[in-house]
Every structure is written in C-alpha cells, then in structure tokens.
Coordinates of C-alpha atoms in Angstrom, one line a residue:
Chain A
X1 CA 0.0 0.0 0.0
X2 CA 2.9 2.3 0.7
X3 CA 3.8 2.7 -2.9
X4 CA 0.3 3.7 -3.9
X5 CA 0.2 6.7 -1.5
X6 CA 2.4 9.1 -3.5
X7 CA -0.3 11.4 -4.7
X8 CA -0.6 13.3 -1.4
X9 CA -1.0 17.0 -1.9
X10 CA 0.5 19.6 0.5
X11 CA -3.0 20.2 2.0
X12 CA -3.2 16.6 3.0
X13 CA 0.3 16.7 4.4
X14 CA -0.5 19.7 6.6
X15 CA -3.7 18.1 7.7
X16 CA -1.9 14.9 8.6
X17 CA 0.5 16.9 10.7
X18 CA -2.3 18.6 12.4
X19 CA -3.8 15.3 13.4
X20 CA -0.6 14.1 14.8
X21 CA -0.3 17.4 16.7
X22 CA -3.7 16.7 18.3
X23 CA -2.8 13.1 19.1
X24 CA 0.4 14.4 20.7
X25 CA -1.5 17.0 22.7
X26 CA -3.9 14.3 24.1
X27 CA -0.9 12.1 25.1
X28 CA 1.1 14.9 26.6
X29 CA -1.9 16.1 28.6
X30 CA -2.4 12.6 30.1
X31 CA 1.4 12.3 30.8
X32 CA 1.5 15.7 32.3
X33 CA -1.4 15.1 34.6
X34 CA 0.3 11.9 35.8
X35 CA 3.7 13.6 36.3
X36 CA 2.1 16.5 38.1
X37 CA 0.3 14.0 40.4
X38 CA 3.8 13.0 41.7
X39 CA 4.9 16.5 42.6
X40 CA 4.2 19.0 45.4
X41 CA 1.6 21.7 44.8
X42 CA 3.9 24.7 44.9
X43 CA 6.5 23.0 42.7
X44 CA 3.8 22.3 40.1
X45 CA 2.7 25.9 40.4
X46 CA 6.1 27.4 39.8
X47 CA 7.4 25.0 37.2
X48 CA 4.5 23.4 35.4
X49 CA 6.6 21.3 33.1
X50 CA 9.3 20.1 35.5
X51 CA 9.9 16.5 36.3
X52 CA 9.2 15.3 39.8
X53 CA 12.5 16.0 41.7
X54 CA 11.5 13.7 44.6
X55 CA 8.7 11.6 43.2
X56 CA 6.0 12.1 45.8
X57 CA 3.9 9.0 46.0
X58 CA 2.8 10.7 49.2
X59 CA 0.3 12.7 47.1
X60 CA -1.6 9.5 46.5
X61 CA -1.6 8.5 50.1
X62 CA -2.8 12.0 50.9
X63 CA -5.5 11.9 48.2
X64 CA -6.6 8.4 49.3
X65 CA -6.9 9.4 53.0
X66 CA -7.3 13.1 53.5
X67 CA -9.1 13.8 50.1
X68 CA -11.3 10.8 50.8
X69 CA -10.6 9.5 47.3
X70 CA -9.8 6.0 48.5
X71 CA -13.3 5.4 50.0
X72 CA -14.9 7.3 47.1
X73 CA -13.0 5.1 44.6
X74 CA -14.4 2.0 46.3
X75 CA -17.9 3.4 46.2
X76 CA -17.5 4.2 42.5
X77 CA -16.3 0.7 41.7
X78 CA -19.2 -0.7 43.7
X79 CA -21.8 1.6 42.1
X80 CA -20.5 1.1 38.6
X81 CA -20.1 -2.7 38.7
X82 CA -23.4 -3.4 40.6
X83 CA -25.5 -1.1 38.4
X84 CA -23.9 -2.5 35.2
X85 CA -24.5 -6.1 36.3
X86 CA -28.0 -5.4 37.3
X87 CA -28.8 -3.5 34.1
X88 CA -27.5 -6.4 32.1
X89 CA -29.4 -9.0 33.9
X90 CA -32.6 -7.1 33.4
X91 CA -32.0 -5.8 29.9
X92 CA -30.7 -8.9 28.2
X93 CA -33.8 -11.1 28.5
X94 CA -36.0 -8.2 27.6
X95 CA -33.9 -7.3 24.5
X96 CA -33.9 -11.0 23.5
X97 CA -37.7 -11.2 23.8
X98 CA -38.1 -8.0 21.8
X99 CA -35.7 -9.1 19.1
X100 CA -37.3 -12.5 18.7
X101 CA -41.0 -11.8 18.9
X102 CA -42.5 -9.6 16.2
X103 CA -45.9 -8.6 17.4
X104 CA -47.5 -5.2 17.7
X105 CA -46.8 -5.2 21.5
X106 CA -43.2 -6.0 20.9
X107 CA -42.5 -3.3 18.4
X108 CA -44.4 -0.8 20.5
X109 CA -42.2 -1.7 23.5
X110 CA -39.1 -1.4 21.4
X111 CA -40.2 2.0 20.4
X112 CA -40.9 3.0 24.0
X113 CA -37.4 2.0 25.0
X114 CA -35.8 3.7 22.0
X115 CA -37.6 7.0 22.9
X116 CA -35.8 7.0 26.2
X117 CA -32.5 7.5 24.3
X118 CA -33.6 11.1 23.6
X119 CA -34.3 12.1 27.2
X120 CA -31.6 14.2 28.8
X121 CA -30.8 13.0 32.3
X122 CA -31.5 16.3 34.0
X123 CA -35.2 15.8 33.2
X124 CA -35.2 12.9 35.7
X125 CA -33.1 14.5 38.4
X126 CA -35.8 16.3 40.4
X127 CA -38.4 13.5 40.2
X128 CA -35.9 10.8 41.1
X129 CA -34.6 12.9 44.0
X130 CA -38.1 13.4 45.4
X131 CA -39.1 9.8 44.8
X132 CA -36.0 8.3 46.4
X133 CA -36.4 10.7 49.4
X134 CA -39.9 9.3 49.8
X135 CA -38.7 5.7 50.1
X136 CA -35.6 6.8 52.1
X137 CA -33.1 5.9 49.5
X138 CA -31.3 9.2 49.1
X139 CA -27.7 9.3 50.4
X140 CA -27.6 5.6 49.7
X141 CA -25.4 3.8 47.2
X142 CA -28.2 1.4 46.5
X143 CA -30.5 4.3 45.6
X144 CA -27.9 5.6 43.2
X145 CA -27.5 2.1 41.7
X146 CA -31.2 1.9 41.1
X147 CA -31.1 5.3 39.3
X148 CA -28.2 4.1 37.1
X149 CA -30.1 0.9 36.2
X150 CA -33.1 3.0 35.2
X151 CA -31.0 5.4 33.2
X152 CA -29.2 2.4 31.5
X153 CA -32.4 0.7 30.3
X154 CA -33.0 2.5 27.0
X155 CA -29.5 2.2 25.7
X156 CA -28.7 -1.3 26.9
X157 CA -32.0 -2.7 25.6
X158 CA -31.5 -0.9 22.3
X159 CA -28.0 -2.1 21.9
X160 CA -28.7 -5.7 22.9
X161 CA -31.9 -6.0 20.7
X162 CA -29.8 -5.2 17.7
X163 CA -27.2 -7.7 18.9
X164 CA -29.7 -10.6 19.5
X165 CA -31.4 -10.0 16.2
X166 CA -28.1 -11.1 14.6
X167 CA -27.9 -14.4 16.4
X168 CA -29.1 -17.2 14.1
X169 CA -32.4 -18.9 15.2
X170 CA -31.2 -22.3 14.2
X171 CA -29.3 -22.7 17.5
X172 CA -32.5 -22.2 19.5
X173 CA -34.5 -24.5 17.3
X174 CA -32.1 -27.3 18.1
X175 CA -32.4 -26.6 21.9
X176 CA -36.2 -26.4 21.7
X177 CA -36.4 -29.7 19.9
X178 CA -34.3 -31.1 22.7
X179 CA -37.0 -30.0 25.1
X180 CA -35.3 -27.0 26.6
X181 CA -37.6 -24.3 28.1
X182 CA -37.2 -20.6 27.3
X183 CA -35.0 -19.8 30.3
X184 CA -32.7 -22.7 29.7
X185 CA -32.5 -22.0 26.0
X186 CA -31.6 -18.4 26.8
X187 CA -29.0 -19.1 29.4
X188 CA -27.4 -22.1 27.8
X189 CA -27.6 -21.3 24.1
X190 CA -28.1 -17.6 23.6
X191 CA -25.9 -16.1 26.3
X192 CA -22.8 -18.0 25.4
X193 CA -23.2 -17.1 21.7
X194 CA -24.0 -13.5 22.4
X195 CA -21.2 -13.1 25.0
X196 CA -19.4 -10.4 23.0
X197 CA -22.4 -8.2 22.9
X198 CA -23.1 -8.7 26.5
X199 CA -19.6 -7.8 27.5
X200 CA -19.8 -4.7 25.3
X201 CA -23.0 -3.6 26.9
X202 CA -21.6 -4.2 30.4
X203 CA -18.4 -2.2 29.6
X204 CA -20.3 0.8 28.2
X205 CA -22.5 0.9 31.3
X206 CA -19.5 0.5 33.5
X207 CA -17.8 3.5 31.9
X208 CA -20.9 5.7 32.2
X209 CA -21.5 4.6 35.8
X210 CA -17.9 5.4 36.6
X211 CA -18.1 8.9 35.1
X212 CA -21.6 9.8 36.2
X213 CA -21.6 13.0 38.2
X214 CA -25.0 14.8 38.2
X215 CA -27.0 12.2 40.0
X216 CA -24.2 11.2 42.4
X217 CA -23.8 14.9 43.3
X218 CA -27.5 15.3 44.0
X219 CA -28.2 12.0 45.7
X220 CA -25.2 11.5 48.0
X221 CA -24.1 13.7 50.9
X222 CA -22.2 11.7 53.5
X223 CA -18.5 11.8 53.1
X224 CA -18.2 8.0 53.3
X225 CA -20.8 7.4 50.6
X226 CA -19.8 9.8 47.8
X227 CA -18.4 8.5 44.5
X228 CA -15.2 9.6 43.0
X229 CA -16.5 12.4 40.8
X230 CA -18.3 13.9 43.8
X231 CA -15.2 13.7 45.9
X232 CA -13.3 15.5 43.2
X233 CA -15.9 18.3 43.0
X234 CA -15.9 18.6 46.8
X235 CA -12.1 18.7 46.9
X236 CA -11.9 21.4 44.3
X237 CA -14.5 23.5 46.2
X238 CA -12.7 22.9 49.5
X239 CA -9.2 23.7 48.3
X240 CA -10.4 27.0 46.8
X241 CA -10.0 28.6 50.2
X242 CA -6.4 27.9 50.9
X243 CA -5.0 27.6 47.4
X244 CA -5.1 24.4 45.4
X245 CA -3.0 21.5 46.3
X246 CA -2.5 20.6 42.7
X247 CA -0.3 17.6 43.4
X248 CA -3.1 15.9 45.5
X249 CA -5.8 17.1 43.1
X250 CA -4.0 15.5 40.1
X251 CA -3.5 12.4 42.1
X252 CA -7.3 12.3 42.4
X253 CA -7.7 13.0 38.7
X254 CA -5.3 10.1 38.0
X255 CA -7.4 7.7 40.2
X256 CA -10.5 8.6 38.1
X257 CA -8.5 8.4 34.9
X258 CA -6.5 5.2 35.4
X259 CA -9.3 2.6 35.1
X260 CA -10.5 4.1 31.9
X261 CA -7.0 4.1 30.5
X262 CA -6.5 0.5 31.6
X263 CA -9.9 -0.6 30.2
X264 CA -9.2 1.2 27.0
X265 CA -5.8 -0.1 26.3
X266 CA -7.0 -3.6 27.1
X267 CA -10.4 -3.6 25.3
X268 CA -10.1 -0.5 23.2
X269 CA -11.5 -1.9 19.9
X270 CA -14.4 -3.6 21.7
X271 CA -15.3 -0.3 23.4
X272 CA -15.1 1.7 20.2
X273 CA -17.1 -0.9 18.4
X274 CA -19.8 -0.9 21.1
X275 CA -20.0 2.9 21.1
X276 CA -20.0 3.2 17.3
X277 CA -21.5 0.1 15.6
X278 CA -24.4 0.0 18.1
X279 CA -25.3 3.5 17.1
X280 CA -24.0 3.7 13.5
X281 CA -26.2 0.8 12.3
Chain B
X1 CA -46.9 -31.3 21.7
X2 CA -50.3 -32.1 20.3
X3 CA -51.2 -28.4 20.2
X4 CA -48.3 -27.8 18.1
X5 CA -50.1 -27.8 14.8
X6 CA -53.2 -26.1 15.8
X7 CA -51.1 -23.3 17.3
X8 CA -49.3 -22.4 14.1
X9 CA -52.0 -20.5 12.2
X10 CA -52.5 -18.1 15.1
X11 CA -48.8 -17.5 15.4
X12 CA -48.7 -16.8 11.8
X13 CA -51.5 -14.3 11.9
X14 CA -49.7 -12.4 14.7
X15 CA -46.6 -12.3 12.6
X16 CA -48.4 -10.5 9.9
X17 CA -49.2 -13.7 7.9
X18 CA -45.6 -14.2 6.7
X19 CA -45.3 -17.7 5.4
X20 CA -43.2 -19.7 7.8
X21 CA -42.2 -23.3 7.7
X22 CA -44.2 -25.3 10.2
X23 CA -40.9 -26.4 11.7
X24 CA -40.7 -23.0 13.4
X25 CA -43.8 -23.4 15.3
X26 CA -42.4 -24.7 18.6
X27 CA -39.9 -21.9 18.6
X28 CA -42.5 -19.3 17.9
X29 CA -44.6 -20.7 20.7
X30 CA -41.7 -20.5 23.0
X31 CA -41.0 -16.9 22.1
X32 CA -44.6 -16.0 22.8
X33 CA -44.7 -17.9 26.1
X34 CA -41.4 -16.3 27.2
X35 CA -42.2 -12.8 26.1
X36 CA -43.7 -11.2 29.2
X37 CA -41.6 -13.1 31.8
X38 CA -38.5 -11.9 29.9
X39 CA -39.6 -8.4 29.1
X40 CA -41.4 -7.5 32.3
X41 CA -38.5 -6.9 34.7
X42 CA -36.7 -4.5 32.5
X43 CA -40.0 -2.8 31.6
X44 CA -40.9 -2.4 35.3
X45 CA -37.6 -0.7 36.0
X46 CA -37.9 1.4 33.0
X47 CA -41.4 2.5 33.8
X48 CA -40.8 3.2 37.5
X49 CA -37.4 4.8 37.2
X50 CA -37.7 6.5 33.8
X51 CA -41.2 7.0 32.4
X52 CA -43.0 7.8 35.7
X53 CA -40.4 10.4 36.7
X54 CA -40.8 12.1 33.3
X55 CA -44.6 12.3 34.0
X56 CA -43.9 13.6 37.4
X57 CA -41.6 16.2 36.0
X58 CA -44.3 17.4 33.6
X59 CA -46.7 17.5 36.6
X60 CA -44.3 19.4 38.9
X61 CA -43.5 21.9 36.2
X62 CA -47.0 23.4 36.8
X63 CA -46.6 24.0 40.5
X64 CA -44.7 26.2 42.8
X65 CA -42.9 23.8 45.2
X66 CA -39.9 23.8 47.4
X67 CA -40.0 20.1 48.1
X68 CA -41.4 20.3 51.6
X69 CA -44.4 22.7 51.9
X70 CA -47.6 21.9 49.9
X71 CA -47.5 22.5 46.2
X72 CA -49.2 25.6 44.7
X73 CA -50.8 25.4 41.3
X74 CA -49.1 27.9 39.0
X75 CA -50.5 26.8 35.6
X76 CA -48.0 27.9 33.0
X77 CA -46.6 30.4 35.5
X78 CA -43.3 28.6 35.8
X79 CA -42.8 28.8 32.1
X80 CA -43.5 32.5 32.1
X81 CA -41.1 33.1 34.9
X82 CA -38.5 31.1 33.0
X83 CA -39.0 33.3 29.9
X84 CA -38.5 36.4 32.0
X85 CA -35.6 35.2 33.9
X86 CA -32.3 36.5 32.4
X87 CA -30.4 33.6 34.0
X88 CA -32.6 31.1 32.1
X89 CA -32.4 33.1 28.9
X90 CA -28.6 33.0 29.1
X91 CA -28.8 29.3 29.9
X92 CA -31.0 28.5 27.0
X93 CA -28.9 30.7 24.7
X94 CA -25.8 28.9 25.8
X95 CA -27.4 25.5 25.3
X96 CA -28.3 26.5 21.8
X97 CA -24.8 27.8 21.2
X98 CA -23.3 24.6 22.4
X99 CA -25.7 22.6 20.2
X100 CA -25.4 24.7 17.0
X101 CA -21.9 26.3 17.1
X102 CA -20.3 23.4 19.0
X103 CA -22.0 21.0 16.7
X104 CA -21.0 22.7 13.5
X105 CA -17.4 22.8 14.7
X106 CA -17.4 19.2 15.9
X107 CA -18.8 17.9 12.7
X108 CA -16.6 20.1 10.5
X109 CA -13.5 18.8 12.3
X110 CA -14.7 15.2 12.5
X111 CA -15.5 15.1 8.8
X112 CA -12.1 16.8 8.1
X113 CA -10.4 14.2 10.1
X114 CA -12.3 11.5 8.3
X115 CA -11.1 12.8 5.0
X116 CA -7.5 12.7 6.1
X117 CA -7.6 9.7 8.5
X118 CA -8.9 7.4 5.8
X119 CA -5.7 7.7 3.8
X120 CA -3.0 8.1 6.4
X121 CA -0.6 5.6 8.0
X122 CA -1.0 4.4 11.5
X123 CA -4.5 5.7 11.5
X124 CA -5.8 3.1 14.0
X125 CA -3.5 4.4 16.6
X126 CA -4.4 8.0 15.9
X127 CA -8.1 7.2 16.0
X128 CA -7.7 5.4 19.3
X129 CA -5.9 8.3 20.9
X130 CA -8.4 10.9 19.6
X131 CA -11.2 8.7 20.8
X132 CA -10.0 8.3 24.3
X133 CA -11.1 11.8 25.8
X134 CA -14.8 10.8 25.4
X135 CA -14.2 8.0 28.0
X136 CA -12.9 10.5 30.5
X137 CA -15.1 12.4 32.9
X138 CA -15.3 16.0 31.7
X139 CA -14.5 17.0 35.3
X140 CA -10.9 16.2 34.5
X141 CA -10.9 18.6 31.6
X142 CA -12.6 21.3 33.6
X143 CA -10.0 20.9 36.4
X144 CA -7.0 20.7 34.1
X145 CA -8.2 23.8 32.2
X146 CA -8.3 25.7 35.5
X147 CA -4.6 25.0 35.9
X148 CA -3.4 25.1 32.3
X149 CA -5.0 28.5 31.6
X150 CA -4.4 30.2 34.9
X151 CA -2.6 33.6 34.5
X152 CA 0.8 32.1 35.4
X153 CA -0.2 28.7 34.1
X154 CA 1.6 26.5 31.5
X155 CA -0.2 27.9 28.5
X156 CA 0.7 31.5 29.2
X157 CA 4.3 30.5 30.0
X158 CA 4.6 28.8 26.7
X159 CA 3.1 31.8 25.0
X160 CA 5.5 34.2 26.8
X161 CA 8.4 31.9 25.7
X162 CA 7.2 32.3 22.1
X163 CA 7.2 36.1 22.6
X164 CA 3.5 36.8 23.2
X165 CA 3.8 39.1 26.2
X166 CA 0.1 39.8 26.8
X167 CA -1.9 36.6 26.4
X168 CA -5.6 36.9 26.8
X169 CA -7.2 36.4 30.2
X170 CA -8.4 32.9 29.4
X171 CA -10.5 32.3 32.4
X172 CA -12.1 35.8 32.7
X173 CA -15.9 35.5 32.9
X174 CA -16.5 36.6 29.3
X175 CA -13.9 34.2 27.9
X176 CA -15.0 31.2 30.0
X177 CA -17.9 30.1 27.8
X178 CA -16.1 30.0 24.5
X179 CA -13.3 28.1 26.3
X180 CA -15.9 25.6 27.5
X181 CA -17.3 25.1 23.9
X182 CA -13.7 24.7 22.6
X183 CA -12.9 22.0 25.2
X184 CA -16.2 20.3 24.5
X185 CA -15.5 20.2 20.7
X186 CA -12.0 18.9 21.3
X187 CA -13.2 16.0 23.5
X188 CA -16.3 15.2 21.4
X189 CA -14.6 15.3 18.0
X190 CA -12.8 11.9 18.5
X191 CA -16.0 10.2 19.3
X192 CA -17.9 11.3 16.2
X193 CA -14.8 10.8 14.1
X194 CA -14.8 7.2 15.3
X195 CA -18.4 6.6 14.5
X196 CA -18.2 8.2 11.1
X197 CA -14.9 6.3 10.4
X198 CA -16.7 3.0 11.3
X199 CA -19.2 3.7 8.6
X200 CA -16.5 4.8 6.2
X201 CA -14.7 1.5 6.7
X202 CA -17.8 -0.3 5.4
X203 CA -17.6 1.5 2.1
X204 CA -16.2 -0.8 -0.5
X205 CA -12.7 0.2 -1.7
X206 CA -13.5 -0.3 -5.3
X207 CA -15.6 2.9 -5.2
X208 CA -12.5 4.8 -4.1
X209 CA -10.3 3.1 -6.7
X210 CA -12.8 3.9 -9.4
X211 CA -12.9 7.5 -8.3
X212 CA -9.1 7.6 -8.2
X213 CA -9.0 6.2 -11.7
X214 CA -11.3 8.9 -12.8
X215 CA -8.8 11.4 -11.4
X216 CA -10.7 12.5 -8.3
X217 CA -8.6 14.2 -5.7
X218 CA -8.9 13.6 -1.9
X219 CA -11.6 16.3 -1.6
X220 CA -13.6 15.0 -4.5
X221 CA -13.4 11.4 -3.2
X222 CA -14.7 12.7 0.1
X223 CA -17.4 14.7 -1.5
X224 CA -18.7 12.2 -4.0
X225 CA -18.0 8.9 -2.3
X226 CA -17.6 9.2 1.5
X227 CA -20.2 11.8 2.2
X228 CA -23.1 10.2 0.4
X229 CA -22.2 6.7 1.5
X230 CA -21.9 7.7 5.2
X231 CA -24.8 10.1 5.2
X232 CA -27.2 7.8 7.2
X233 CA -24.6 7.5 10.0
X234 CA -23.9 11.2 9.9
X235 CA -27.5 12.0 10.4
X236 CA -27.7 9.6 13.3
X237 CA -24.7 11.4 14.8
X238 CA -26.4 14.7 14.5
X239 CA -29.3 13.4 16.6
X240 CA -26.8 11.9 19.0
X241 CA -25.0 15.2 19.3
X242 CA -28.3 17.0 20.0
X243 CA -29.1 14.8 22.9
X244 CA -25.6 14.8 24.4
X245 CA -24.9 18.5 24.0
X246 CA -28.0 19.3 26.1
X247 CA -26.6 17.0 28.8
X248 CA -23.3 18.8 29.3
X249 CA -22.9 19.5 33.0
X250 CA -19.7 18.5 34.7
X251 CA -17.5 20.5 32.3
X252 CA -19.5 23.7 33.1
X253 CA -19.6 22.9 36.8
X254 CA -15.8 22.6 37.2
X255 CA -14.4 24.7 34.4
X256 CA -11.5 26.8 35.5
X257 CA -11.8 25.4 39.1
X258 CA -14.5 28.0 39.8
X259 CA -13.7 30.4 42.7
X260 CA -17.1 30.3 44.2
X261 CA -19.5 27.4 44.9
X262 CA -21.2 27.8 41.6
X263 CA -19.9 28.8 38.2
X264 CA -20.8 32.3 36.9
X265 CA -24.2 32.6 35.3
X266 CA -22.7 33.6 31.9
X267 CA -21.5 30.0 31.5
X268 CA -24.7 28.2 32.5
X269 CA -26.6 25.9 30.2
X270 CA -30.1 24.5 31.0
X271 CA -28.6 21.5 32.8
X272 CA -26.7 23.8 35.1
X273 CA -29.7 26.0 35.6
X274 CA -31.8 23.1 36.6
X275 CA -29.2 22.0 39.1
X276 CA -28.8 25.5 40.5
X277 CA -32.6 26.0 40.9
X278 CA -33.4 22.6 42.3
X279 CA -30.4 22.2 44.7
X280 CA -29.3 25.7 45.6
X281 CA -26.7 26.2 48.3
X282 CA -28.3 29.2 50.0
X283 CA -31.9 29.8 49.0
X284 CA -35.0 27.6 48.9
X285 CA -35.2 25.0 46.2
X286 CA -37.5 25.8 43.3
X287 CA -38.5 22.4 42.1
X288 CA -41.4 23.6 39.9
X289 CA -39.2 26.0 38.1
X290 CA -36.4 23.5 37.7
X291 CA -38.6 20.9 36.2
X292 CA -40.2 23.4 33.9
X293 CA -36.6 24.2 32.7
X294 CA -36.1 20.4 32.3
X295 CA -39.2 20.1 30.2
X296 CA -38.1 23.0 28.0
X297 CA -34.8 21.2 27.4
X298 CA -36.7 17.9 26.6
X299 CA -38.9 19.7 24.1
X300 CA -35.8 21.4 22.6
X301 CA -34.3 17.9 22.0
X302 CA -37.6 16.6 20.6
X303 CA -38.1 19.5 18.2
X304 CA -34.5 19.5 16.9
X305 CA -34.4 15.8 16.5
X306 CA -37.6 15.8 14.4
X307 CA -36.2 18.7 12.4
X308 CA -32.9 17.0 11.8
X309 CA -34.4 13.8 10.8
X310 CA -36.6 15.6 8.3
X311 CA -33.9 17.8 6.9
X312 CA -31.3 15.1 6.7
X313 CA -33.5 12.3 5.3
X314 CA -32.2 10.8 2.1
X315 CA -32.9 7.7 0.1
X316 CA -30.9 4.9 1.4
X317 CA -28.0 3.9 -0.8
X318 CA -27.5 0.1 -1.1
X319 CA -24.1 -1.4 -1.6

C-alpha cells in the first residue's frame, strides 16, 4: 500500500501533521497530569513542566486518605459494577424477547425503550430525588445504583436488541427440539453465543457509571458514601479557600483516569465498536 | 406437543401472515410464552425509574414547590417566569450555542479528520488516541483547564516563551464560555470521528479506486464517495449530538476550578440552571421552576431531533 500513496498534496500533508499534533496533545496532557500528580503543589505551580524531583507517591496517600478519594473510589467501583451487572441481567432477557418476537406489542415496546434515548438525564433528576427521598433511598449507594439501572435501560435494551437480532435462530431451534424451556435456551444457548455483545453492553454501562456526576452529586451527601466524581468536585471546592494543592488534586484525577485508561488499552477496539456500531447501524 | 399444529396459524397471523415453515412453530410458541416473563422486569424498572419520573416532572412543572411545603398550582406560570428570567435566557442561549456552534465545529472537524484519516498511515493508533477523551469524565478537563489556563499557568508560560507578552485572560468571565465550547468540541470530535470512520470503513474500496482512476482528488473522493455513503450515519450522529450536547454538565460545573460554589451565570446551560434552581446552596429549592426548565430542554431535544431527521433524510444507498 505504501507505494500507492504518493499522490498526497500539500494540504493533506498539513492536515496529517495537524492530526498528529492533536494526538500528541492528548498524550502529553495525560502524561503531564500523571507527572504532576507526583509533585508537590507549589512545585507544580512554579514549574508546570518540571519532572518530579522527589517523586512524591505521598500525594496518592494524601489523596486516598485526606481527600477521601480512597473510599470514594471503592464506592465508585461498587456503584458502577453493581449497576452494570443489574442493568445487564434485566435488559438482556428483555432485549432477547423484543428481538425474537415480532408482534405489535413487541414493536411498541421497542419504540418506547428507544424513545428514552432522547431524554436528557436532567429531566429525571428532580423527580428521582423526590421519589427516592420518599422511600428513604437518598444518600444511599443502592439508591444511586437503582437510578443508574433505570438510566441504563433505554441504551442497553436498544444495543442488545440489535445484537440478539443477529444471532441465528437455528441454534435455539435445536435446543427447543431437545426439550429446553425458554430460560434454559436463553442461558445455555443464547448467552454464550452473544457473549461479545453482553460484554460490550456491560463495559459501556461500567464506563458511564464510573463517570456519572450529576445524580451522584444530587443524591449523595455523606463523606463516606460519595463516589469519585463527587469527591473531586468537593475537593476542588474545599481547596479553593487555601490555594489548590495541585499535586493531590491531580492524584485524584489520576485515580479517576486510570481505570478508563486500563480498560481502553485492554479492550479498546471492543469499546469503540460498542459505542460506534451500536449507534451507527 | 399435540397443540403444536393447531397453534401455528395463530402465530402466523400475529406475525403478519408471513409464510413460515411449520418447523418454526415450537420456537414461535416459546417466544410467545417467554415474552412477558422476559420483558417485564426491565420494563418495570424502565417505567418506575424513567417514564413515571418524566410524567412527574411534567406535573411538577405546573406547580410552585420547594419540596417540603404543599404544592401551589401555578399553571403555566413557571414557564412564564423562565421566559422572563435573564439567567434562564442566558442558559437557554448557551445550550443552543453549544448545540449549534459546537455541533457545527465538531462535525466540520470530524469530517475533516475522516477525510485525512482514511488515507494516512498508523491511522488506527491516531483514531484510538483521539477517541479516548470521550471516556474521561469531563470534570478532568474542567479541572485541568483551570490550571493550564491560569494567569501564570503553563499555556501562558509557553506563549511568553514564544514572545507573546500579553496573552488573553483565558479564564475571565467573558472568555469562559467560548473556552468551554472549545474544550467540548475537542473532546467530542474523536468520538464522532470514530463513528463516522466505522461507517466509512464499510464503504467498498472499489468505489475509491474507481474515483481515483477517474482522477478525483482527496476532496472529490470525500465529497462524492464518503459523504453520500456515510450520510445515514452522519444524520444519526447529528441526533446523538443534540441529545448529548443538552446534557453537558460536569464541564461547566468545574471549568476553571471556579472560585465560588457555583460557576458564573454567563457559562450556565439549561442542565446547570436546573441543578442550581433545584439544589441551591443558600436559597430555597424551586423544584417547579427547575422541572419546567427540564421540560423545556426535553422539548428542545424533541423538536430539533424531528427537524434534523426531516432535513437530513435521504434515500438509502444500497451497496
């Protein structure tokens, strides 16, 4: 292919350079945040681009304890994993039923779920806050998890319906002739075949649960219950008074960044595929 | 199993009379039997945690309510108050600016990137790196910007080094909003580029080869092959952008590491307005007003989505 690419005009060359410039900017920003997280606040302030003279892993200790990021990170992991798992367990059978049965009810339900894709989250924030307060589930991680599961329904059902529609029916036919019931057919035949789609749906929900800020900010108050984004917002607000401790702040930023970076470098293509093919087609 | 044969005509009728081999009947029957048990749990969650709250939001938007004392009927009063509230006008204006100006920039850049990325080396790596920011909580960008663009921050130091002695006050109140839009465009571009590229990768290469043989340059190949072939996906992206641009929140909340508890009103969008009215730090919550603002943003999304789908509709190209 190399030999065929000789007809590149100067405009294309400039554009290619620009792209690499943006790519480099993204990489430098991540690297810079990481390096800064190892330096003391005043040092970062005075020499933003310096290397850490005495790498201060202490920032992380300070962030985890004093900043409360340790507890908050655990809460975030719990909220993101539990809500993704629950959303998947609920949405998968539903999406399967919707994909396989073509009746008027089924297409109406599919439409109803798809309409939810167009609803911005802030429409739900007041009603959910009021409702959860009624049943005493505010300032509770389980309340937040319920909210995330509800918010996840439209997209997860939509994505999986498309995915199950692509699974050949022949497989189930064999299982049914062998006398397997619906649940057994689903768990034993469909789930293993559709594993890829299920993992993708789980991952996407995990990412959005990990990053979600608005509902966490509104629903959680106690220091020991907040998730990582809330802890960061609170830290920024608190540090405003006596000058930012940028080292510790960036350590917190790294804690929120690291799992995404790890997930992406491990399962990058799957994440991109899930976020693009599910929507593009 | 005896009911197997008598069952099939009914199944067939429900499926719109499409001729099906009778061998499918047991499977059909199973789908039907399993439908509600399978669909109900998700549906219940969706109704209770999604649809009922939307209904409640519409209902609340007609009342004056602080969340504790009894609700007072206000009719369309809340919507009138919104219309007269300069803070809401600013917020709505900003939401529209993000949607339209930010959207135009994002798509112009994303399509430009598509044009170049299709033909360059190591494009998968470049695509991945450009995609990554959309996985990061926008809080991070808000916080980072607060440091990078501070008066003695890295950006100004670089500019000074390059000989620009009086760089603009990046984080002054009037510059804040354009900076937010810029950051948003930067982080969103990679995502839309990835979606559009996924569609572009599906386009058969012989079309490009044919265009090249006809002497089409990069721009012409883009204009006459890529754009029409990827049009469906681009129109879906436009709808997607509409929904996600109205949701922007974290970025505005933390941009520049705000020096008070809430960012200046000049940078608010409707999401921020709703948050500030419903969960204020000092005054009484105005839940009716907040939900009215939420309903306005929902209607905004609905109207623009319908318009976009109408304007961008094309006949599907088969390949």
